[in-house]
C-alpha positions in Angstrom: 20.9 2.5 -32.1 17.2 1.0 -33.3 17.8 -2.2 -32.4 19.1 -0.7 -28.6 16.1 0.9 -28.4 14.3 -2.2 -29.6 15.9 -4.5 -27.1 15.0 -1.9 -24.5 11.7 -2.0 -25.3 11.1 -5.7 -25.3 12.7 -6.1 -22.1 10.1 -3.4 -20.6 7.1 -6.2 -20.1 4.2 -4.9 -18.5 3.9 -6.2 -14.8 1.1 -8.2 -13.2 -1.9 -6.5 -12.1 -2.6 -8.4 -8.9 1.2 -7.9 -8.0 1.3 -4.4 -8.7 -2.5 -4.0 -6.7 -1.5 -6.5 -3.5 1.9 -4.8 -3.3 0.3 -1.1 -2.7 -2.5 -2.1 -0.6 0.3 -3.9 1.7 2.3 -0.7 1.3 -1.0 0.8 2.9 -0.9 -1.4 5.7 3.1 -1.1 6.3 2.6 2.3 6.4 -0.4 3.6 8.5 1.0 0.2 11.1 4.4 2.4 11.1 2.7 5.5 12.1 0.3 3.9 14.6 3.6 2.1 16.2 5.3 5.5 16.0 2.3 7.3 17.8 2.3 4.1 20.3 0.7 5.3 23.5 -0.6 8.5 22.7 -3.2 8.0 19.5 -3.0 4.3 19.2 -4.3 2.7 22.2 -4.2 -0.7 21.4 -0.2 -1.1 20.5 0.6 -3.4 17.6 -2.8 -5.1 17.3 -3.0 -2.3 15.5 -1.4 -4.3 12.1 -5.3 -6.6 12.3 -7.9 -3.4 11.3 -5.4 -2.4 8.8 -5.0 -5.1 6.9 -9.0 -6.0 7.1 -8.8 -2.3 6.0 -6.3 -2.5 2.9 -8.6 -6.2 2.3 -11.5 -3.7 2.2 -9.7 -1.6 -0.2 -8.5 -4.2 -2.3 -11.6 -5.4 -3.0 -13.3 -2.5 -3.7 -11.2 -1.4 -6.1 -11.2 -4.2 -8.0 -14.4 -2.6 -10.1 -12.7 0.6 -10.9 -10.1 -1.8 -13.0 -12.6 -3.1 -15.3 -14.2 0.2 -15.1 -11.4 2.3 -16.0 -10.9 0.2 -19.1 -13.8 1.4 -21.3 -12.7 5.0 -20.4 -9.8 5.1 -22.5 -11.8 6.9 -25.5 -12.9 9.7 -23.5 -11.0 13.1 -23.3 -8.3 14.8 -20.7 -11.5 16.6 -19.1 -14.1 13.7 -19.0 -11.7 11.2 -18.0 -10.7 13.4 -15.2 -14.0 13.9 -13.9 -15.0 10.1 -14.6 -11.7 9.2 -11.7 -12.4 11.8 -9.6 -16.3 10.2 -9.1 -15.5 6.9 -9.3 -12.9 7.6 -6.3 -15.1 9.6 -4.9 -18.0 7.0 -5.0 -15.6 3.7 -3.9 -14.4 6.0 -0.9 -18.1 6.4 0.3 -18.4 2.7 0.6 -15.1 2.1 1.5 -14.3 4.9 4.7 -17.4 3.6 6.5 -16.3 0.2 6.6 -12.6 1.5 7.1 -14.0 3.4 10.4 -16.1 0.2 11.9 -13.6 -1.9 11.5 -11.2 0.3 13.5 -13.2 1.4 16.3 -14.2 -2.8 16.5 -10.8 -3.2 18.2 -11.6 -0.3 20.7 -12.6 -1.9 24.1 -15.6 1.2 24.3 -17.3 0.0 20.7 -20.1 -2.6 20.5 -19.4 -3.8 16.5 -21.7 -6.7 16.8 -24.3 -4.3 18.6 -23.9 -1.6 16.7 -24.5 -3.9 13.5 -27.2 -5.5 14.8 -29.1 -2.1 15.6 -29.2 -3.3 19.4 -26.4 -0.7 20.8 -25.5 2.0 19.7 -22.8 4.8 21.7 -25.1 7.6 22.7 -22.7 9.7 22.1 -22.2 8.3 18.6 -23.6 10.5 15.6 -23.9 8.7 11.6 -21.8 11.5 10.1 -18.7 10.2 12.4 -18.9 7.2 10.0 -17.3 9.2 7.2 -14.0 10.6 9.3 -11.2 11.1 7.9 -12.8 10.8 4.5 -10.1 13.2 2.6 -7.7 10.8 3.8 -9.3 7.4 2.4 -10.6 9.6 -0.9 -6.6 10.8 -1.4 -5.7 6.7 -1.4 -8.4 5.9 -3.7 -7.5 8.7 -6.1 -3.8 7.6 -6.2 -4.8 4.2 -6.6 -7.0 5.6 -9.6 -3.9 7.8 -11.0 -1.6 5.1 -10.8 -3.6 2.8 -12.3 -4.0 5.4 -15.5 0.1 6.0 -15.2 1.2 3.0 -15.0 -1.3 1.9 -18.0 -0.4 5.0 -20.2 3.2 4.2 -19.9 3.4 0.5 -21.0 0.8 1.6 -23.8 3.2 4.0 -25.1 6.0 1.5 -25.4 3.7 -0.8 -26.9 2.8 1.8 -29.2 6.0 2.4 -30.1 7.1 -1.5 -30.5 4.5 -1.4 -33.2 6.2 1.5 -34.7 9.5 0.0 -35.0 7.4 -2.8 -36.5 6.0 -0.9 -39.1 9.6 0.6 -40.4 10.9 -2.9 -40.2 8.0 -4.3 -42.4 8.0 -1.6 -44.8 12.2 -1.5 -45.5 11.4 -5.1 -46.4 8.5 -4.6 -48.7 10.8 -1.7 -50.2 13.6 -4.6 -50.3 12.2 -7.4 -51.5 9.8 -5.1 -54.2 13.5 -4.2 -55.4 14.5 -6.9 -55.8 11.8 -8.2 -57.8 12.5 -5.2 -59.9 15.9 -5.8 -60.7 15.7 -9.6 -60.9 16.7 -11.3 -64.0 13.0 -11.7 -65.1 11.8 -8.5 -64.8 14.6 -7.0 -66.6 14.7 -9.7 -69.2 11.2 -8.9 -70.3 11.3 -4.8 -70.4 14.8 -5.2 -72.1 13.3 -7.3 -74.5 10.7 -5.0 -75.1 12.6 -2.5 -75.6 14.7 -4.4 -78.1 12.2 -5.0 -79.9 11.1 -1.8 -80.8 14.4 -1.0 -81.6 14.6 -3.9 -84.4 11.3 -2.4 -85.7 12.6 1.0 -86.0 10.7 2.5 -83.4 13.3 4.4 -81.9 10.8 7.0 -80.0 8.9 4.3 -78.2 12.1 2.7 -77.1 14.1 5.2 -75.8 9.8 6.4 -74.4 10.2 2.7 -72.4 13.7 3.1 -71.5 12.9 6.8 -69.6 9.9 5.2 -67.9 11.6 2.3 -66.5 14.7 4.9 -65.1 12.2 6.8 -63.9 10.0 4.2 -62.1 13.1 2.5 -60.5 14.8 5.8 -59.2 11.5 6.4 -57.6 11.4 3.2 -55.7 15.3 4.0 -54.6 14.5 7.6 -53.4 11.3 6.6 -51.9 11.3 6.2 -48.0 9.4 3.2 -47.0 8.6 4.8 -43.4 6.5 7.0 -44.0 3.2 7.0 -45.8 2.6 8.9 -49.3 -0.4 10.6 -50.8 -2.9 8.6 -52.7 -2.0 10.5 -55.6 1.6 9.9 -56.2 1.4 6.4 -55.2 -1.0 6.2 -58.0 1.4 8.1 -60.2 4.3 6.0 -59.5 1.7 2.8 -60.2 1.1 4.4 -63.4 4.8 4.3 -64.9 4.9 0.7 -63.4 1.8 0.0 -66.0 2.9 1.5 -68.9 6.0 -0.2 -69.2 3.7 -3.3 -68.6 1.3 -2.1 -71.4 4.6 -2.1 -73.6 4.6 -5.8 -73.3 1.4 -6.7 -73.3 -0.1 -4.0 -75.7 -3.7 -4.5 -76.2 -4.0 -7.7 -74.3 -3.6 -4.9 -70.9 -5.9 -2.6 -70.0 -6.6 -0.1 -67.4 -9.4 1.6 -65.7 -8.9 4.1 -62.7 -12.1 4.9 -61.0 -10.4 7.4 -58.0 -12.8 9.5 -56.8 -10.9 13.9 -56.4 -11.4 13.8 -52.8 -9.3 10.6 -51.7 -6.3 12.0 -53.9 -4.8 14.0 -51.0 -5.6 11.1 -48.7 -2.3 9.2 -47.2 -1.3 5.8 -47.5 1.4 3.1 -46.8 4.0 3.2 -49.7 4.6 0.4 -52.3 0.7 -0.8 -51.3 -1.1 -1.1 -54.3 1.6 -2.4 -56.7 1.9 -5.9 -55.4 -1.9 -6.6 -56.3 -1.7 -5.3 -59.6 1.4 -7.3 -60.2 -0.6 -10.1 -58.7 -3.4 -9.5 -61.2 -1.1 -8.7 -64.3 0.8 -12.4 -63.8 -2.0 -14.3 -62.5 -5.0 -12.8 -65.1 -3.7 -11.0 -67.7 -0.8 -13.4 -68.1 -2.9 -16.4 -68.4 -5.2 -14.8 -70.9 -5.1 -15.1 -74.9 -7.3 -12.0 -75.7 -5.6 -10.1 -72.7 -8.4 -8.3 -69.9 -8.7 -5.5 -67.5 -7.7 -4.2 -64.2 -9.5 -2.1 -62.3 -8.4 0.3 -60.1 -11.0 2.3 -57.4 -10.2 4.7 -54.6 -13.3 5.7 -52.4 -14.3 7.1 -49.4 -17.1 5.2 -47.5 -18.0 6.4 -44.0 -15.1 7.7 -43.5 -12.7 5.5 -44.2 -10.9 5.4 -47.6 -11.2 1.7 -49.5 -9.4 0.6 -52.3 -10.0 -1.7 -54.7 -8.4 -3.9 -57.4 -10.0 -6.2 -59.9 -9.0 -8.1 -62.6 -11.7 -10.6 -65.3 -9.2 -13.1 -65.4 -9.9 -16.8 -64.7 -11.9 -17.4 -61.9 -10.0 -20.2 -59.3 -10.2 -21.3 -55.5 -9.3 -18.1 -53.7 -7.4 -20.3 -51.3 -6.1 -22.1 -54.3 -4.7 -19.0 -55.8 -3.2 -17.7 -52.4 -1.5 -21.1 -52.2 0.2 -20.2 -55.4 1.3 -17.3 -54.6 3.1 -18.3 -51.8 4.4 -21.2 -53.4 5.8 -18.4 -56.7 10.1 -17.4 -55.6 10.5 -14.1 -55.2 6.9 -13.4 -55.6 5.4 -13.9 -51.9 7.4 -11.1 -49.9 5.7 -8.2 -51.7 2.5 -10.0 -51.7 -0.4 -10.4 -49.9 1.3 -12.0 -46.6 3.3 -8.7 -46.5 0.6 -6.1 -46.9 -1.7 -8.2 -44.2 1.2 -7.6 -41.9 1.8 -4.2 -42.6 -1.9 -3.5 -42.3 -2.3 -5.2 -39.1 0.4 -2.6 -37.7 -0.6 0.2 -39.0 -3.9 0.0 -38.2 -4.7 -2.4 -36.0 -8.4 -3.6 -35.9 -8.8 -0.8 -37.7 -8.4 -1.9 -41.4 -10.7 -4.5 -43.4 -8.6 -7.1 -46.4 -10.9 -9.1 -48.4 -10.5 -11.0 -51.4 -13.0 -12.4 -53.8 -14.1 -14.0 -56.8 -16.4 -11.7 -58.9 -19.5 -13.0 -59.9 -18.7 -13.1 -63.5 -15.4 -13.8 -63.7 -11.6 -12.5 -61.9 -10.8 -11.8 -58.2 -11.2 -8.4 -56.1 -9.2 -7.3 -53.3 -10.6 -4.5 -51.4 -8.8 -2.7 -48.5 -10.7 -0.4 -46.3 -8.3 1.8 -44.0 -8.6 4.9 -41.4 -8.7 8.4 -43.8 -5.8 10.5 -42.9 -4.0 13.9 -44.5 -0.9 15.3 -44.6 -0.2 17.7 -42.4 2.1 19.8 -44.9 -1.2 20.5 -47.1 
């Protein structure tokens, strides 16, 4: 059924602009020429010459609606009430430019009216008065409008399937960073070292600590089955499920790993995209703390700056090339697809050019990667 809709969606490409704009100005013209034919005789006294001032008419139109387009584009931020009032005067101003010139042109192809004179200032009917200039302007203003709601409809609707294109993204992204994270879970490495752990401790006799380990790592790994890689999770249980991931790590590593978490209360409730922060501790944990003979730390910050809620994590491992190091991440199997390239793209659709990724070298020693995204709650709490 998703990939249905999917296909739907892709096939529903957004039409041209100047195809969709010539098409209902000619409409104009086809249908105003239809009624004047239809009156023939008895309003329209010039038979089908009446097709030339309505297409310099809809040509009129055309043109001056051109603006609203470019216009209408900076509007999209305002509310239902503003943006209503915002079409209704910029209709309302392009049909006082537009119905004048709608009007002259007209009455040029009227044996009885002067245009030339009349432009010129050197005849003018004496019968003629300046307010006949704006006839039938709740005619022309009902044109503009629809040209104005159209515009907004058409617009609204292909944003909306855009919008929703990005949302099908999102789910596909995050069901592979829940796949491929997984699978670096269960892969023969991963398992090899927290088995070995644990057997460890078991030839030493500590019984306790093993069977502590062997609880943790059930417990970590039936979270990542049972977690739902759609929807985004509170700051605080992601943390908690990145805490069992590090004390099974602390089992191997013992002193050589250490932990700081710097989260200030108020970003706790705050939501975020599942299985986020993990990859970059990983990255830190195999390509700092790995590397290291005295071991080091990772740091761990949640924040919120100016609204927005930025996380941070830091390692004092060796310092390299940042490209250098992304290079080798990419190059590392099974490594790569719950990395950085992943979380970029996840980033990008959940919030697009709304989100900040930047990695560093600290000044001392180690690399930081920040991410700054939109603050959002729950709507349950």
């Amino acid at each position: 059924m998703r990939t249905s809709v999917k296909t739907y969606l892709d096939e529903k490409s957004k039409p041209s602009f100047w195809l969709l704009h010539s098409i209902g100005w000619f409409c104009y013209v086809i249908i105003f020429a239809f009624d004047g034919l239809f009156f023939f005789g008895e309003f329209n006294t010039i038979g089908v010459e009446i097709f030339y001032p309505l297409i310099l008419s809809g040509l009129a139109a055309a043109v001056l609606t051109l603006p609203l387009r470019y216009f209408y584009r900076h509007c999209w931020s305002l509310s239902a009430s503003n943006l209503i009032l915002v079409t209704i005067s910029a209709s309302f101003i392009v049909t006082m430019i537009w119905i004048p010139i709608k009007n002259l042109v007209m009455w040029s192809f009227y044996e009885d009216f002067d245009f030339w004179g009349f432009i010129s200032g050197e005849y003018i009917e004496p019968k003629f008065k300046w307010f006949m200039l704006f006839m039938s302007m709740s005619n022309a203003f009902f044109m503009i409008l629809a040209w104005s709601s159209l515009y907004f409809g058409i617009n609204y609707h292909y944003r909306l399937i855009e919008e929703k294109l990005l949302h099908l993204h999102a789910n596909k992204l995050s069901h592979i960073a829940q796949i491929k994270m997984l699978r670096y879970q269960i892969n023969p490495h991963f398992l090899f070292n927290t088995l070995n752990a644990i057997s460890t401790l078991v030839v030493k006799g500590n019984k306790n600590k093993a069977n502590g380990m062997l609880v943790k790592l059930a417990t970590f790994l039936r979270y990542s089955l049972d977690n739902d890689p759609e929807k985004k999770i509170l700051l605080y249980e992601e943390l908690r499920a990145l805490m069992l991931y590090l004390e099974i790590e602390k089992t191997r590593f013992d002193e050589r790993l250490s932990i700081e978490f710097q989260v200030e209360s108020c970003t706790e409730k705050m939501l975020v995209p599942s299985l986020l922060l993990q990859p970059l501790v990983e990255n830190s944990i195999k390509f700092a703390i790995a590397n290291m003979i005295l071991g080091g730390t990772i740091t761990i910050s949640a924040q919120l700056k100016k609204q927005k809620l930025v996380l941070m994590v830091a390692d004092n491992g060796p310092n390299l090339d940042v490209n250098r190091k992304l290079k080798h991440e990419e190059n590392e199997k099974g490594h790569s697809g719950v990395g950085i390239k992943n979380i970029k793209e996840r980033l990008n659709v959940l919030y697009p050019k709304r989100h900040t990724f930047e990695i560093a070298n600290q000044q001392s020693s180690g690399f930081t990667v920040t991410i700054s995204i939109p603050v959002e709650y729950s709507w349950t709490d």
